PDB file of C-alpha atoms in Angstrom:
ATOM      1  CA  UNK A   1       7.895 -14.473  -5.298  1.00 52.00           C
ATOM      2  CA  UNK A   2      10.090 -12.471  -7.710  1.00 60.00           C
ATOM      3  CA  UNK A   3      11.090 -10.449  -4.463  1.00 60.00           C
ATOM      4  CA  UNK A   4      12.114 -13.383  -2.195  1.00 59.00           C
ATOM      5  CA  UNK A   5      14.218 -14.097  -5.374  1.00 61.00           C
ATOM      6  CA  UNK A   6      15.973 -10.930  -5.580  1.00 66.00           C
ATOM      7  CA  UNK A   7      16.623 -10.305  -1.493  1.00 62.00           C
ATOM      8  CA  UNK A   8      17.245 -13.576  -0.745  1.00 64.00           C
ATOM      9  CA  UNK A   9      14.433 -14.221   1.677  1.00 65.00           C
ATOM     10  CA  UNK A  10      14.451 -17.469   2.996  1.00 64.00           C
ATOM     11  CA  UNK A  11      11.167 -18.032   2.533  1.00 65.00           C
ATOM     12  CA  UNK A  12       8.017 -15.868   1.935  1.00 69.00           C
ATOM     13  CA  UNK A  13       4.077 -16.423   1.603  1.00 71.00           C
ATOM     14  CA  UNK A  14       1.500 -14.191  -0.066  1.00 77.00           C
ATOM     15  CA  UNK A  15      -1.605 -14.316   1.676  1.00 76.00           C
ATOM     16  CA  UNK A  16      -4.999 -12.947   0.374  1.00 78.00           C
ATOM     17  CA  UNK A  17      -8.957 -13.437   1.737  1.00 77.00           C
ATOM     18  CA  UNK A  18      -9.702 -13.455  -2.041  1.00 78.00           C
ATOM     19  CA  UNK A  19      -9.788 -16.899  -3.257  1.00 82.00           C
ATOM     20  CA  UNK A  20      -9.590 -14.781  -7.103  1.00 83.00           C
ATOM     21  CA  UNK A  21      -6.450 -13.109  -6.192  1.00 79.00           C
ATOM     22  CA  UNK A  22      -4.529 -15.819  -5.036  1.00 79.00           C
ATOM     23  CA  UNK A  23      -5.880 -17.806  -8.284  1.00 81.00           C
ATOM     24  CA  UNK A  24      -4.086 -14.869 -10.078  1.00 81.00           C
ATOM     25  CA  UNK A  25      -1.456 -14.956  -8.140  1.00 79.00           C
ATOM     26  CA  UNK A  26      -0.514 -18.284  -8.760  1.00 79.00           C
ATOM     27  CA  UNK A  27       0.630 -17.556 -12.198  1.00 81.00           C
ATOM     28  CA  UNK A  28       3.506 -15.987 -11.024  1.00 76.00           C
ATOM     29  CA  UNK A  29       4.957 -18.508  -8.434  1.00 74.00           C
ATOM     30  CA  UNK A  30       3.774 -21.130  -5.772  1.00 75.00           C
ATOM     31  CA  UNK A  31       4.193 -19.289  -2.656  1.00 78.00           C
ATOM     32  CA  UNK A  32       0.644 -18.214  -2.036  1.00 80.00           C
ATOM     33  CA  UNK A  33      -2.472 -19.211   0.438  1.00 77.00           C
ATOM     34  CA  UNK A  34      -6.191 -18.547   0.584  1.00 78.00           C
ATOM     35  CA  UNK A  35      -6.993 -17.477   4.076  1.00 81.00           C
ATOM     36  CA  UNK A  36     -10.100 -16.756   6.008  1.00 81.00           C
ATOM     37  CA  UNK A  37     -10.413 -13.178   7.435  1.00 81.00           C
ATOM     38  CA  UNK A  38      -9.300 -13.118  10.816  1.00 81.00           C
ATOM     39  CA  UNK A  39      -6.488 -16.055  10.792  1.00 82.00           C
ATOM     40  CA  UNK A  40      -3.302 -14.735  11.033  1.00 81.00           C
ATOM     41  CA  UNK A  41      -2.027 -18.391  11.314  1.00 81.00           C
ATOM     42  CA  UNK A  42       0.273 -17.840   8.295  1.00 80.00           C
ATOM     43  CA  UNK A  43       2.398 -14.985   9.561  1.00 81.00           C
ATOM     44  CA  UNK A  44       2.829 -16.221  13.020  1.00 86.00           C
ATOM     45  CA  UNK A  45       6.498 -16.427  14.361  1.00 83.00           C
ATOM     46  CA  UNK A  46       7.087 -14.462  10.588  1.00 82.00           C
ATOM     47  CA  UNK A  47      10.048 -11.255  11.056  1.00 84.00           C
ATOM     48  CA  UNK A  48       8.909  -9.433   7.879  1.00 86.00           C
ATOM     49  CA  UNK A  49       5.472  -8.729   6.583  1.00 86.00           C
ATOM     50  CA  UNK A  50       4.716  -6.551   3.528  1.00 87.00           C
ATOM     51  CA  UNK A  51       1.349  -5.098   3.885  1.00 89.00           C
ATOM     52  CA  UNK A  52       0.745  -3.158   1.007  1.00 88.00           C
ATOM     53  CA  UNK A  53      -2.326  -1.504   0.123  1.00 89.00           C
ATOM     54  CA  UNK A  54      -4.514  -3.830   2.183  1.00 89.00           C
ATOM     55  CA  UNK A  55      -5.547  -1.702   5.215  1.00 91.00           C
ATOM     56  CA  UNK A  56      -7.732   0.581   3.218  1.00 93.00           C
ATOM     57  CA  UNK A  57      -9.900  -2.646   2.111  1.00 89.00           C
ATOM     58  CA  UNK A  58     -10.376  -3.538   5.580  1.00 89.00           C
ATOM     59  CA  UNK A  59     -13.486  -2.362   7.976  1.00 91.00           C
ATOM     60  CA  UNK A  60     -11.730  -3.288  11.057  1.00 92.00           C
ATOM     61  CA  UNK A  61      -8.440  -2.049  10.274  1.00 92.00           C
ATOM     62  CA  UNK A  62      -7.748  -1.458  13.914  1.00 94.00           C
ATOM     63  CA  UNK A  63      -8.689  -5.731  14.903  1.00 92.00           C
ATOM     64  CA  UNK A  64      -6.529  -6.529  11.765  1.00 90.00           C
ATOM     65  CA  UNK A  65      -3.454  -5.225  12.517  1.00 93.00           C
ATOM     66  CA  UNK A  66      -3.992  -5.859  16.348  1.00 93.00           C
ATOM     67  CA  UNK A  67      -3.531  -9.885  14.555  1.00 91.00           C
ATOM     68  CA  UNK A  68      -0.925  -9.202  12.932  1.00 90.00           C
ATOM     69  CA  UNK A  69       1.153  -8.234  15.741  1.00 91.00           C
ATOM     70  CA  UNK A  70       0.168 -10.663  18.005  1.00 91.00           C
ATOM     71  CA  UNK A  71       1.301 -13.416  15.287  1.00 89.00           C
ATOM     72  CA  UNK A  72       4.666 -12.405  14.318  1.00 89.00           C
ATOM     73  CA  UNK A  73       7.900 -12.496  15.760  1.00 88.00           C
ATOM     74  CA  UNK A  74       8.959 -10.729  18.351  1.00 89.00           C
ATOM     75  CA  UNK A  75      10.540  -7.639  17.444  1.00 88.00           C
ATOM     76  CA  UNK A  76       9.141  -8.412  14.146  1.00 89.00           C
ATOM     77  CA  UNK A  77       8.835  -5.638  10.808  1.00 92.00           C
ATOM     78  CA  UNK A  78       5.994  -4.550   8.800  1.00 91.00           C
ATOM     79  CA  UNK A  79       5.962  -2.338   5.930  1.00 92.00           C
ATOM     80  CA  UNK A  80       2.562  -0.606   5.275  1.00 94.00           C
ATOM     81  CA  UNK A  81       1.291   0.863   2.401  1.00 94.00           C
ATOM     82  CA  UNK A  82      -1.978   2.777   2.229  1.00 96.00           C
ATOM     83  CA  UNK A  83      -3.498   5.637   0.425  1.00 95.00           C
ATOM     84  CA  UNK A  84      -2.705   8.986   1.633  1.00 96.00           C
ATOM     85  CA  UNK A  85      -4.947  12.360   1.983  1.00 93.00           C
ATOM     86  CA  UNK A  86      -8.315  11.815   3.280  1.00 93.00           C
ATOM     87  CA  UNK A  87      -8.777  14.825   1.304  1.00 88.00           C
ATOM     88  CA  UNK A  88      -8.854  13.121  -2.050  1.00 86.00           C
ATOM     89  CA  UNK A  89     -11.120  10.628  -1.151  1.00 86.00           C
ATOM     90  CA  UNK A  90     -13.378  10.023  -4.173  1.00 80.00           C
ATOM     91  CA  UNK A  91     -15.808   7.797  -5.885  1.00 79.00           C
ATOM     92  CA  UNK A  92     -12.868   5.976  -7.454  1.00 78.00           C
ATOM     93  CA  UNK A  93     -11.638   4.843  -3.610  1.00 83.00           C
ATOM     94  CA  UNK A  94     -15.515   3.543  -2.842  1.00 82.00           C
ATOM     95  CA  UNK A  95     -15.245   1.452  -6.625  1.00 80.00           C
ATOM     96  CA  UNK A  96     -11.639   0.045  -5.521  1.00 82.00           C
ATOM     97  CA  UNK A  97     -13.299  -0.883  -1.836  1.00 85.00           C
ATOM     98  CA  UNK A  98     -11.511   1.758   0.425  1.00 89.00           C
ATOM     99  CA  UNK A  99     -12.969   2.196   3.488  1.00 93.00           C
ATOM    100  CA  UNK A 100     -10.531   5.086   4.063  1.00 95.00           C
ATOM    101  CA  UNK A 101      -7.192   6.894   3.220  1.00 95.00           C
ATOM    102  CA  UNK A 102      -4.888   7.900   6.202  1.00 96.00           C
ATOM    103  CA  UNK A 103      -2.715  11.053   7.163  1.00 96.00           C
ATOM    104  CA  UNK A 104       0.271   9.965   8.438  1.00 95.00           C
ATOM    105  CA  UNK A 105      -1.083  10.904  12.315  1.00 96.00           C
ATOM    106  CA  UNK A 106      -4.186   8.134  11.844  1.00 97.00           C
ATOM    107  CA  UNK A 107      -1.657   5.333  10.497  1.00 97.00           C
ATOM    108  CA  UNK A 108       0.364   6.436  13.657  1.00 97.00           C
ATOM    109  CA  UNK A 109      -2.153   5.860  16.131  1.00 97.00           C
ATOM    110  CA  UNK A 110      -3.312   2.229  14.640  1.00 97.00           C
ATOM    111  CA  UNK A 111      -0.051   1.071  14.337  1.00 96.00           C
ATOM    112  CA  UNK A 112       0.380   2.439  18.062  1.00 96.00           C
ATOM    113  CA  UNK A 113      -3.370   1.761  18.908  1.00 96.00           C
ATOM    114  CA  UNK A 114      -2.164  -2.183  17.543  1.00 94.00           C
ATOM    115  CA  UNK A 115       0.795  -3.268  19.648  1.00 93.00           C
ATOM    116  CA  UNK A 116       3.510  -1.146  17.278  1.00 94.00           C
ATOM    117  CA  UNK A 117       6.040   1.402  17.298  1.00 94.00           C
ATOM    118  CA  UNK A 118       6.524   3.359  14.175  1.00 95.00           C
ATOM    119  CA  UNK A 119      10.041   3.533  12.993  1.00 95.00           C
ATOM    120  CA  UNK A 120       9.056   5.812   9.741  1.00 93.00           C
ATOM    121  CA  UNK A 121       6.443   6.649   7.957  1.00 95.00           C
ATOM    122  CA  UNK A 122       6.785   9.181   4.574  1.00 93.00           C
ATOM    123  CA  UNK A 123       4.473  10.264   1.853  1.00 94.00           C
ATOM    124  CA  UNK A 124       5.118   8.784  -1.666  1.00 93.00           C
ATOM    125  CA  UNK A 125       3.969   9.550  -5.088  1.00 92.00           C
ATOM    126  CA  UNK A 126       3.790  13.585  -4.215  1.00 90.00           C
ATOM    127  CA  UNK A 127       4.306  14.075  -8.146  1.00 88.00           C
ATOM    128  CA  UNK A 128       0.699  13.126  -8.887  1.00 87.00           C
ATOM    129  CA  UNK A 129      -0.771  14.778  -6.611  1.00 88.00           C
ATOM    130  CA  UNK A 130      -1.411  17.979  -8.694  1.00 85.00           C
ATOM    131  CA  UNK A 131      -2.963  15.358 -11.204  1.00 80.00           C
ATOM    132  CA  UNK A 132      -5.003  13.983  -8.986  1.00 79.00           C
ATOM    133  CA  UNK A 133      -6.547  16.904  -7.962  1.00 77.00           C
ATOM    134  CA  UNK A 134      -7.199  18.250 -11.097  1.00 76.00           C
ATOM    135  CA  UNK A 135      -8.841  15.133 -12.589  1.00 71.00           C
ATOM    136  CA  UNK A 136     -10.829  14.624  -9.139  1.00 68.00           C
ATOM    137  CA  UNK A 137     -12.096  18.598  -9.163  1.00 65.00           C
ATOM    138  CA  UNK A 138     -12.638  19.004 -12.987  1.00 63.00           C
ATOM    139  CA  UNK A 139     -13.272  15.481 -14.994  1.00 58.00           C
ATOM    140  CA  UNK A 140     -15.828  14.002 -13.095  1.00 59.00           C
ATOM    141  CA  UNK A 141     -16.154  10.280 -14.398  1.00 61.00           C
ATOM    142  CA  UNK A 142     -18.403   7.606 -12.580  1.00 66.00           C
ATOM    143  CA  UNK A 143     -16.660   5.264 -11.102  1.00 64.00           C
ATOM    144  CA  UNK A 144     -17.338   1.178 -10.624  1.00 60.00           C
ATOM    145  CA  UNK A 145     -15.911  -2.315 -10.101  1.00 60.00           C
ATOM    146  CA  UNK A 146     -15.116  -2.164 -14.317  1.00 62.00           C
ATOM    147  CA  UNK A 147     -13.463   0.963 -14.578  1.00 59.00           C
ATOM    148  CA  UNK A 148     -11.640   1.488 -11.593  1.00 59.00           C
ATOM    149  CA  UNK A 149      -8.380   0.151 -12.343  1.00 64.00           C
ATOM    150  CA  UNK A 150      -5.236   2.616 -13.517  1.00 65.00           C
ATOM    151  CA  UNK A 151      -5.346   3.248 -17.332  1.00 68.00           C
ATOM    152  CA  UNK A 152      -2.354   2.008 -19.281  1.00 75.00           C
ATOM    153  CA  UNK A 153      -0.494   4.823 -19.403  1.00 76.00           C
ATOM    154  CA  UNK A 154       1.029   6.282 -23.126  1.00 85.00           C
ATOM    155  CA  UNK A 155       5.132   5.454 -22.920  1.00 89.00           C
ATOM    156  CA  UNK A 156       5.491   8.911 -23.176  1.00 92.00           C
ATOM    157  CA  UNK A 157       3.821   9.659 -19.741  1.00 87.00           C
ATOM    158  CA  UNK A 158       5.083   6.487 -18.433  1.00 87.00           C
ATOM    159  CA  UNK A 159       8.625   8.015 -18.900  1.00 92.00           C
ATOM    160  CA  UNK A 160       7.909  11.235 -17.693  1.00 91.00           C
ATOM    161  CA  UNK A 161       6.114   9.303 -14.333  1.00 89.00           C
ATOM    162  CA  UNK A 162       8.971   7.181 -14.008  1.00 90.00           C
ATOM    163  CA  UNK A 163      11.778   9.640 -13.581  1.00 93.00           C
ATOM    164  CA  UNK A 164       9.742  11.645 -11.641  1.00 90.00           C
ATOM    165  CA  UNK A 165       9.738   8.163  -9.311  1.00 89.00           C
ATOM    166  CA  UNK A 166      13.459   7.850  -9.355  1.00 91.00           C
ATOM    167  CA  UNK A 167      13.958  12.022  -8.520  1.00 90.00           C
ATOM    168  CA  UNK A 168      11.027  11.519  -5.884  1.00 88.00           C
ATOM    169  CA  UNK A 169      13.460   8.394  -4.547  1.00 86.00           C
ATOM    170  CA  UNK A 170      16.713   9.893  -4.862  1.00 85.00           C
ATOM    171  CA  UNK A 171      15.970  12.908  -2.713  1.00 84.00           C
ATOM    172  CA  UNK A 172      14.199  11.049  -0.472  1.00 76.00           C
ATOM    173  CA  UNK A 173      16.680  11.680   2.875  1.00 74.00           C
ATOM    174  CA  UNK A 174      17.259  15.017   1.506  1.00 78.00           C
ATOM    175  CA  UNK A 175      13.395  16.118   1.161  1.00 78.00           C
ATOM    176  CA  UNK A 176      10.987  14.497   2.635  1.00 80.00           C
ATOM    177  CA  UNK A 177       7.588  15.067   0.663  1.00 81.00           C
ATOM    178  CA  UNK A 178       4.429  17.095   2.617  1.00 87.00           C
ATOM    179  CA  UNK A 179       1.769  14.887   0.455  1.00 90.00           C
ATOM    180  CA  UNK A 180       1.750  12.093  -1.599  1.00 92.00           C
ATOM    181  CA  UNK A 181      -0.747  10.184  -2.507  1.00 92.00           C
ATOM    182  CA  UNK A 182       0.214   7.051  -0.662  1.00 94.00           C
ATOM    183  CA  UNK A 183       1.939   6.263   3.108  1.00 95.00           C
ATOM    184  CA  UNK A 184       5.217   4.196   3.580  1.00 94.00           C
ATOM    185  CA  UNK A 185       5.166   2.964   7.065  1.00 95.00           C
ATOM    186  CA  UNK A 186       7.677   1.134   8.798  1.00 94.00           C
ATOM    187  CA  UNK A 187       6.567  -0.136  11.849  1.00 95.00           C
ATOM    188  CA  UNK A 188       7.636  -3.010  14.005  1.00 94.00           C
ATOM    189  CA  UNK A 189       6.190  -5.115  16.856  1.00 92.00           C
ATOM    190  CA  UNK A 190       6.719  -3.446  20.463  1.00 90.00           C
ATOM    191  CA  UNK A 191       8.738  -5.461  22.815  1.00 81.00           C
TER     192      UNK A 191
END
């Protein structure tokens, strides 16, 4: 909501399968529908879809996105984000109900395996990676559905991670990151 508000979107939808997230949802604006899995009805004819760390949740995520791009427009866009690295897959993905985390050659092949052409994909967050590792390898914590979510973080750190956002952004074009901990894919429907 707050997004169509700032770029001026026509119009946009949020869609969810959860009937619990669109309930949250709702506090923030109108725009948003409970849908069954498998009906892509919402997005058809739709030029821009934000997909954002959805494809990890999803068993199928090959049938999924095959939908997806059947429904929208013609020469349509979708921006993807998933979690990156199969190599830190951990307890904490299985909690959070990831089936997966990609390497930028598997989201290449679905998206091309689904009726898309990539126009670029990039790592993003490569600045916790180190973190990540460490915590992973070292302090071992049990993960479930409770205790899954990200910590608040002191305002310290959450300084410290945010410029290291806006550096990471800003040399973007110049660098682009080996690892991260999460894919940014643009794709967009073949012709």
């Amino acid at each position: 909501y707050t997004l169509c508000q700032r770029v001026s979107f026509k119009s946009s939808l949020g869609i969810d399968v959860s009937s619990k997230a669109i309930h949250q949802a709702l506090k923030y604006g109108p725009n948003y529908q409970h849908v069954h899995p498998g009906d892509y009805s919402p997005v058809k004819g739709k030029s821009l879809i934000f997909l954002m760390d959805t494809l990890e949740h999803i068993q199928d995520d090959q049938n999924c996105l095959s939908g997806l791009m059947d429904s929208m427009a013609a020469g349509g866009q979708l921006l993807i984000s998933v979690p990156a690295m199969p190599s830190l897959s951990s307890e904490w993905d299985d909690a959070l109900g990831h089936f997966r985390r990609y390497s930028k050659g598997s989201l290449r092949n679905l998206v091309n395996n689904s009726g898309g052409e990539i126009l670029e994909v990039r790592y993003i967050f490569s600045y916790i990676v180190p973190a990540i590792f460490v915590r992973r390898k070292w302090m071992s914590q049990e993960f479930n559905a409770t205790n899954c979510e990200f910590p608040t973080a002191p305002p310290l750190l959450n300084r410290f991670l945010l410029w290291c956002n806006r550096k990471e952004i800003f040399f973007a074009n110049r660098l682009s990151p080996s690892l991260g901990s999460s894919l940014l894919c643009l794709a967009k429907k073949k012709d």
